[in-house]
Tab-separated table of C-alpha atoms in Angstrom:
chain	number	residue	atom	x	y	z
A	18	UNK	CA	44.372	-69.265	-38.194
A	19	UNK	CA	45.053	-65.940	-37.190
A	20	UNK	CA	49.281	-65.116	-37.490
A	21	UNK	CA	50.809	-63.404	-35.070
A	22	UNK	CA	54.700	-62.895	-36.162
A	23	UNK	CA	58.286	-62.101	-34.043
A	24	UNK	CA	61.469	-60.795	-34.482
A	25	UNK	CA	64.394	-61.945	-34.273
A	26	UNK	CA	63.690	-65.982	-34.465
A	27	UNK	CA	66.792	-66.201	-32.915
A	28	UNK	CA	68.740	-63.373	-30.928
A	29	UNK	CA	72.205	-64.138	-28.807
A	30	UNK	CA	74.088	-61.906	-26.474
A	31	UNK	CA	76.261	-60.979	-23.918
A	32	UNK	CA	75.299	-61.269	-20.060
A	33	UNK	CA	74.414	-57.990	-18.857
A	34	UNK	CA	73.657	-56.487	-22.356
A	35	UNK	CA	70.486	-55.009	-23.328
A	36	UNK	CA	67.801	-56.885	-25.700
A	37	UNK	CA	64.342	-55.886	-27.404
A	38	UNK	CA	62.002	-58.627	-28.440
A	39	UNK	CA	59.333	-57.939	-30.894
A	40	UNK	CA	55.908	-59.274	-31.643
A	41	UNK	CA	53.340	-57.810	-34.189
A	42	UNK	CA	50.074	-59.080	-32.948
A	43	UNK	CA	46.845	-59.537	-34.469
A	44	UNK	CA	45.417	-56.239	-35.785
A	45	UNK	CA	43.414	-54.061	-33.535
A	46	UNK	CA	44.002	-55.917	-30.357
A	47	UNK	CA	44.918	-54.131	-27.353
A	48	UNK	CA	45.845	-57.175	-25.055
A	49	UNK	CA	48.592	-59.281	-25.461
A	50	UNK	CA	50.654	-61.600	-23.116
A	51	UNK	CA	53.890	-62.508	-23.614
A	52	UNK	CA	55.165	-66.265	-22.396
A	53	UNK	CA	59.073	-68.014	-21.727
A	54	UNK	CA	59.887	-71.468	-21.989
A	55	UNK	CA	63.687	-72.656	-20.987
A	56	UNK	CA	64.775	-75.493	-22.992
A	57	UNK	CA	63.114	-78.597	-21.852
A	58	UNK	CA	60.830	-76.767	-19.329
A	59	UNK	CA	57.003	-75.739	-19.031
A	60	UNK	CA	55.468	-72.562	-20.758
A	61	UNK	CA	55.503	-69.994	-18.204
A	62	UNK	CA	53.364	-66.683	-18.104
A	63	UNK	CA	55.351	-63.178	-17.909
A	64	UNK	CA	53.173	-60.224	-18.246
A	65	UNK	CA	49.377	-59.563	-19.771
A	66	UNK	CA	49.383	-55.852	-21.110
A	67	UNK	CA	46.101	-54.120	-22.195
A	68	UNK	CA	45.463	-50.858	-23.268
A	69	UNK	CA	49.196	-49.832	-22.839
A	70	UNK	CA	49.148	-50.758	-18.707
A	71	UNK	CA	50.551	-54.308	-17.675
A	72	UNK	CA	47.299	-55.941	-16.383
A	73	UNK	CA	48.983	-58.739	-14.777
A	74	UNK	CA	52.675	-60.337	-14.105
A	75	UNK	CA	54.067	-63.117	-12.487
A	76	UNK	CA	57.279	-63.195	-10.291
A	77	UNK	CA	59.280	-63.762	-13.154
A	78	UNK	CA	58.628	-60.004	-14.554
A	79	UNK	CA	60.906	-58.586	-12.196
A	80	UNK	CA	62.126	-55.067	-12.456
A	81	UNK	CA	64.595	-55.931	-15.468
A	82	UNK	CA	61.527	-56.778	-17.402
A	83	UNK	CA	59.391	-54.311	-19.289
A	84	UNK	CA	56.897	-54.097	-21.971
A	85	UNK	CA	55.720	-51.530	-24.124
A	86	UNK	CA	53.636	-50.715	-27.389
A	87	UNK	CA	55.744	-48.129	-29.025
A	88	UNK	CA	53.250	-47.113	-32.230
A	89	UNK	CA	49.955	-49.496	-32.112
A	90	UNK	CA	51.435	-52.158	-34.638
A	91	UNK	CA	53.707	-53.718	-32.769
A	92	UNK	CA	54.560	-54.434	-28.607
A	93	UNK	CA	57.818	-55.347	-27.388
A	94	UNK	CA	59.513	-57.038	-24.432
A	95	UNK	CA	62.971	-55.414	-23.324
A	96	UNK	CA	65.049	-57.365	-20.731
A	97	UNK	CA	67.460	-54.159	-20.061
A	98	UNK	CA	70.992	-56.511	-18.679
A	99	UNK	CA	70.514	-60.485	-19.828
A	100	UNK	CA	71.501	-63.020	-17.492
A	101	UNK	CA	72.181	-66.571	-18.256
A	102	UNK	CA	69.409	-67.897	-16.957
A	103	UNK	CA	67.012	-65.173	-19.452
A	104	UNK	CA	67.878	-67.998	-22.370
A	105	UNK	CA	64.933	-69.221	-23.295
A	106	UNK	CA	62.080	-69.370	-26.178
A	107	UNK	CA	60.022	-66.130	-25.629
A	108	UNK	CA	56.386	-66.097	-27.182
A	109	UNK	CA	53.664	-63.132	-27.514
A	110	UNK	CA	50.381	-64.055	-27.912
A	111	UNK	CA	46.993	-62.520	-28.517
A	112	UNK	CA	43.333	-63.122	-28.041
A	113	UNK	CA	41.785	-63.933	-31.652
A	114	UNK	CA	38.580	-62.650	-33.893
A	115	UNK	CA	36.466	-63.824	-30.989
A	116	UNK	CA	38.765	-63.185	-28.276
A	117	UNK	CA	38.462	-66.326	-26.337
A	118	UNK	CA	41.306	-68.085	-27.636
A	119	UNK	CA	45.146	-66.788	-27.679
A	120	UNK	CA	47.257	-66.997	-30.494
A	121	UNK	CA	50.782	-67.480	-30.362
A	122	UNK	CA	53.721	-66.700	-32.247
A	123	UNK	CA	56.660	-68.387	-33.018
A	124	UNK	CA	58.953	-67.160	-30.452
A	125	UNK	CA	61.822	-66.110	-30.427
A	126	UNK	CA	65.072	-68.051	-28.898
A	127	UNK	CA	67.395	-66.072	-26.858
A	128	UNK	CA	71.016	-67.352	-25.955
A	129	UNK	CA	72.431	-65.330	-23.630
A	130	UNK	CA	76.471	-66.090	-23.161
B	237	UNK	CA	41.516	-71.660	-11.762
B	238	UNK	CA	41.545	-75.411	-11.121
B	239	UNK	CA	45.143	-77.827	-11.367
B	240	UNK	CA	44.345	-80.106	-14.523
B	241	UNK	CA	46.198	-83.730	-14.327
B	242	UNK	CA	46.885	-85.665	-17.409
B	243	UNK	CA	48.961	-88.640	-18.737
B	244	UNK	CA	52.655	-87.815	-19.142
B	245	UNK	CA	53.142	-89.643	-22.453
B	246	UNK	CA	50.835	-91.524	-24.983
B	247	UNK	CA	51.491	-93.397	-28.089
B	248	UNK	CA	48.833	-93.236	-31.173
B	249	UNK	CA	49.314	-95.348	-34.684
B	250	UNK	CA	48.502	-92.988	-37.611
B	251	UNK	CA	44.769	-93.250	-38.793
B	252	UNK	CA	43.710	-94.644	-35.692
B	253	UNK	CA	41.963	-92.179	-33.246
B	254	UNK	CA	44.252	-90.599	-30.279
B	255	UNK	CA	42.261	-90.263	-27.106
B	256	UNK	CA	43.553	-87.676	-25.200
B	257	UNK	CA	42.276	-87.749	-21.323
B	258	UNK	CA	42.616	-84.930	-18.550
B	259	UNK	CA	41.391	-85.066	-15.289
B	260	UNK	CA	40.140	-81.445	-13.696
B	261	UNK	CA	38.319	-82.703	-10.532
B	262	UNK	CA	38.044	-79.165	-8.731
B	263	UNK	CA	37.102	-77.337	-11.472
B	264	UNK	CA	34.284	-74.693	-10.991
B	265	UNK	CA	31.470	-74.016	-12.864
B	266	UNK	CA	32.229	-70.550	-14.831
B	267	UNK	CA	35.706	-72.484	-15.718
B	268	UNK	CA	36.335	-73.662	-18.941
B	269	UNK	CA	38.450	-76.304	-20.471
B	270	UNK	CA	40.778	-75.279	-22.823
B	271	UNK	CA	43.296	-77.377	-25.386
B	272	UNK	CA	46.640	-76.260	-26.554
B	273	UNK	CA	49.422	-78.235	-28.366
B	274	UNK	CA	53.033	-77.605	-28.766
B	275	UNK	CA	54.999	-79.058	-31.988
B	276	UNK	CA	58.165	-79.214	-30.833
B	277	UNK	CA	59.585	-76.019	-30.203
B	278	UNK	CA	56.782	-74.440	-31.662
B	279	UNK	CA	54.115	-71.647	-30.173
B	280	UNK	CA	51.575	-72.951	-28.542
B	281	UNK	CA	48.461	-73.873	-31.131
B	282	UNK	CA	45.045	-72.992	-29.608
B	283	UNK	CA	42.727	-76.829	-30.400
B	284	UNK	CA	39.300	-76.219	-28.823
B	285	UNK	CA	37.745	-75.337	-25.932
B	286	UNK	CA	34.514	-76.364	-23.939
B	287	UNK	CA	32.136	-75.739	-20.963
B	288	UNK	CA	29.644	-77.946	-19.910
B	289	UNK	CA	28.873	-79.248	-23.869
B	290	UNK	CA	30.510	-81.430	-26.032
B	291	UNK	CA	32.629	-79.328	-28.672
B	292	UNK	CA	33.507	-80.199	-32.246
B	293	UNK	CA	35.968	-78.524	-34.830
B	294	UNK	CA	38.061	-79.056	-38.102
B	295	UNK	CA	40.975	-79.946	-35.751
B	296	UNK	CA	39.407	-82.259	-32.912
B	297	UNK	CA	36.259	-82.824	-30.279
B	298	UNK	CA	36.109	-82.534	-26.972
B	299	UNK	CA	34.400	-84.836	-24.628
B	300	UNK	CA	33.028	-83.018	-21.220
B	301	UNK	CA	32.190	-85.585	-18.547
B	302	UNK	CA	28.561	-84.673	-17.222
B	303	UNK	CA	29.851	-83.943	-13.778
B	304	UNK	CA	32.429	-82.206	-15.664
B	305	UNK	CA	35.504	-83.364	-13.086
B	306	UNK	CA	37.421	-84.540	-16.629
B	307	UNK	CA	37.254	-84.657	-20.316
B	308	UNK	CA	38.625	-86.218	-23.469
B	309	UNK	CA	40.115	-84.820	-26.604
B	310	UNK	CA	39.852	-87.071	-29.649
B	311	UNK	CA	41.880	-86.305	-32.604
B	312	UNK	CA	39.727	-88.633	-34.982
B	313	UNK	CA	42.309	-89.788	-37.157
B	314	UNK	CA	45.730	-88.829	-35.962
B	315	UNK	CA	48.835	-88.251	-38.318
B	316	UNK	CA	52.177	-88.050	-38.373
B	317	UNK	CA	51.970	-83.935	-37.734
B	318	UNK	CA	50.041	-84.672	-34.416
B	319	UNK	CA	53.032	-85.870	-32.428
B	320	UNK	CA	53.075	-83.054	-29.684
B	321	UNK	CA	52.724	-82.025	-26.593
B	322	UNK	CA	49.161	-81.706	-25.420
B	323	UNK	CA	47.881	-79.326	-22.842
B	324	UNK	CA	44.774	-79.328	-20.748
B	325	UNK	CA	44.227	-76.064	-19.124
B	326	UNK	CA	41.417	-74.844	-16.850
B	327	UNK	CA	40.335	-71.374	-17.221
B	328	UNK	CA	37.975	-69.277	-15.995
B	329	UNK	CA	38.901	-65.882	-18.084
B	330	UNK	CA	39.094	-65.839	-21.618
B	331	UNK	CA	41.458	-62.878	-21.233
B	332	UNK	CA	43.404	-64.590	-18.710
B	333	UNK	CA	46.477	-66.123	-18.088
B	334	UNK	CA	47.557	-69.432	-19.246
B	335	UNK	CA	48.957	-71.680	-16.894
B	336	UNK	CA	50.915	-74.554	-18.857
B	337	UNK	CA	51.292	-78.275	-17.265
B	338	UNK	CA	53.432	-80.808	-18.341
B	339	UNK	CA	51.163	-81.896	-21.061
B	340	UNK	CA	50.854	-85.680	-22.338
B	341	UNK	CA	53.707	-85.979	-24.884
B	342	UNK	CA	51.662	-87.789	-28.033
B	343	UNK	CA	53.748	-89.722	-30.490
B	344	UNK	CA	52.338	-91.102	-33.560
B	345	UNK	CA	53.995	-93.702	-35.364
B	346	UNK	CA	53.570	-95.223	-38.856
């Protein structure tokens, strides 16, 4: 199976402070998606980003929300001032070899205090 | 794409087959039905996915009701590493969204 990896596994701060989650995707892809899931909740969709535009977001991708691909290896999420209610298990995925499946990596579990 | 119902919980005894149902009675036909699992606090692992035919892999197969309003997934001969939660998901864009359920909690026990 195709490995998608993230940094930090685990990240905590402070409400209102800054944070940058990473995701190195599957080589060559240009699409990825990144996911949430609060503790003892459903998977829910963020953002879809292809070709270095957000293709689609849901409500929860408000305006402290933002995504980027700095160099082609590797796309980030940045929530830019953490609230409580930002803790949560935060996945990236991307569409495989034959780009109908997603893969996902292992998140990454933000605490925010 | 269309709401998918399934079982909130299921229990399976190791070796024996789990079968895994999920109702998608408005589906349409360019939608597909896709399988996820989650080990617990795990990503999401990708299972199989189907269309009108019945689907086969290393990891399960996927039973596609002629009318196509619901399907099965059959992990032949579960194990202990099987207890997860299983998600049925209606899609009709491979590069699309996925919209997670509940899922059917599967336990397996010795």
């Amino acid at each position: 199976e195709p490995e998608v990896t993230q940094t930090p596994s685990h990240q905590v701060t402070q409400m209102g402070q800054e944070v940058i989650l990473r995701c190195v995707p599957i080589s060559n892809h240009l699409y990825f998606y990144w996911y949430r899931q609060i503790l003892g909740q459903k998977v829910e969709f963020l953002v879809s980003f292809y070709n270095n535009e957000i293709s689609e977001k849901s409500e929860i991708f408000d305006d402290q929300f933002s995504v980027e691909r700095p160099d082609g290896s590797n796309f980030t999420l940045k929530i830019r001032s953490t609230k409580l209610e930002d803790s949560a298990m935060y996945f990236c995925a991307t569409p495989g070899y034959t780009a109908d499946t997603q893969y996902f990596g292992p998140g990454t579990r933000l605490t925010v205090l | 794409d269309a709401k998918t119902t399934q079982p909130t919980s299921m229990d399976c005894a190791e070796g024996r087959a789990a079968n895994l149902p999920c109702n998608h009675s408005t589906i349409s036909g360019n939608e597909y039905v896709y399988w996820y699992r989650q080990i617990h606090s795990q990503g999401p692992q990708y299972i199989i996915h189907g269309l009108k035919n019945n689907e086969t892999n290393e990891m399960a197969s996927l039973i596609i009701t002629e009318d196509r309003k619901s399907s099965t997934l059959i992990l032949p001969h579960a194990t202990l590493r099987d207890t997860a939660v299983y998600y049925c998901i209606a899609l009709t864009d491979s590069w699309g969204k996925l919209q997670f359920g509940a899922g059917t909690q599967v336990v397996v026990t010795p």
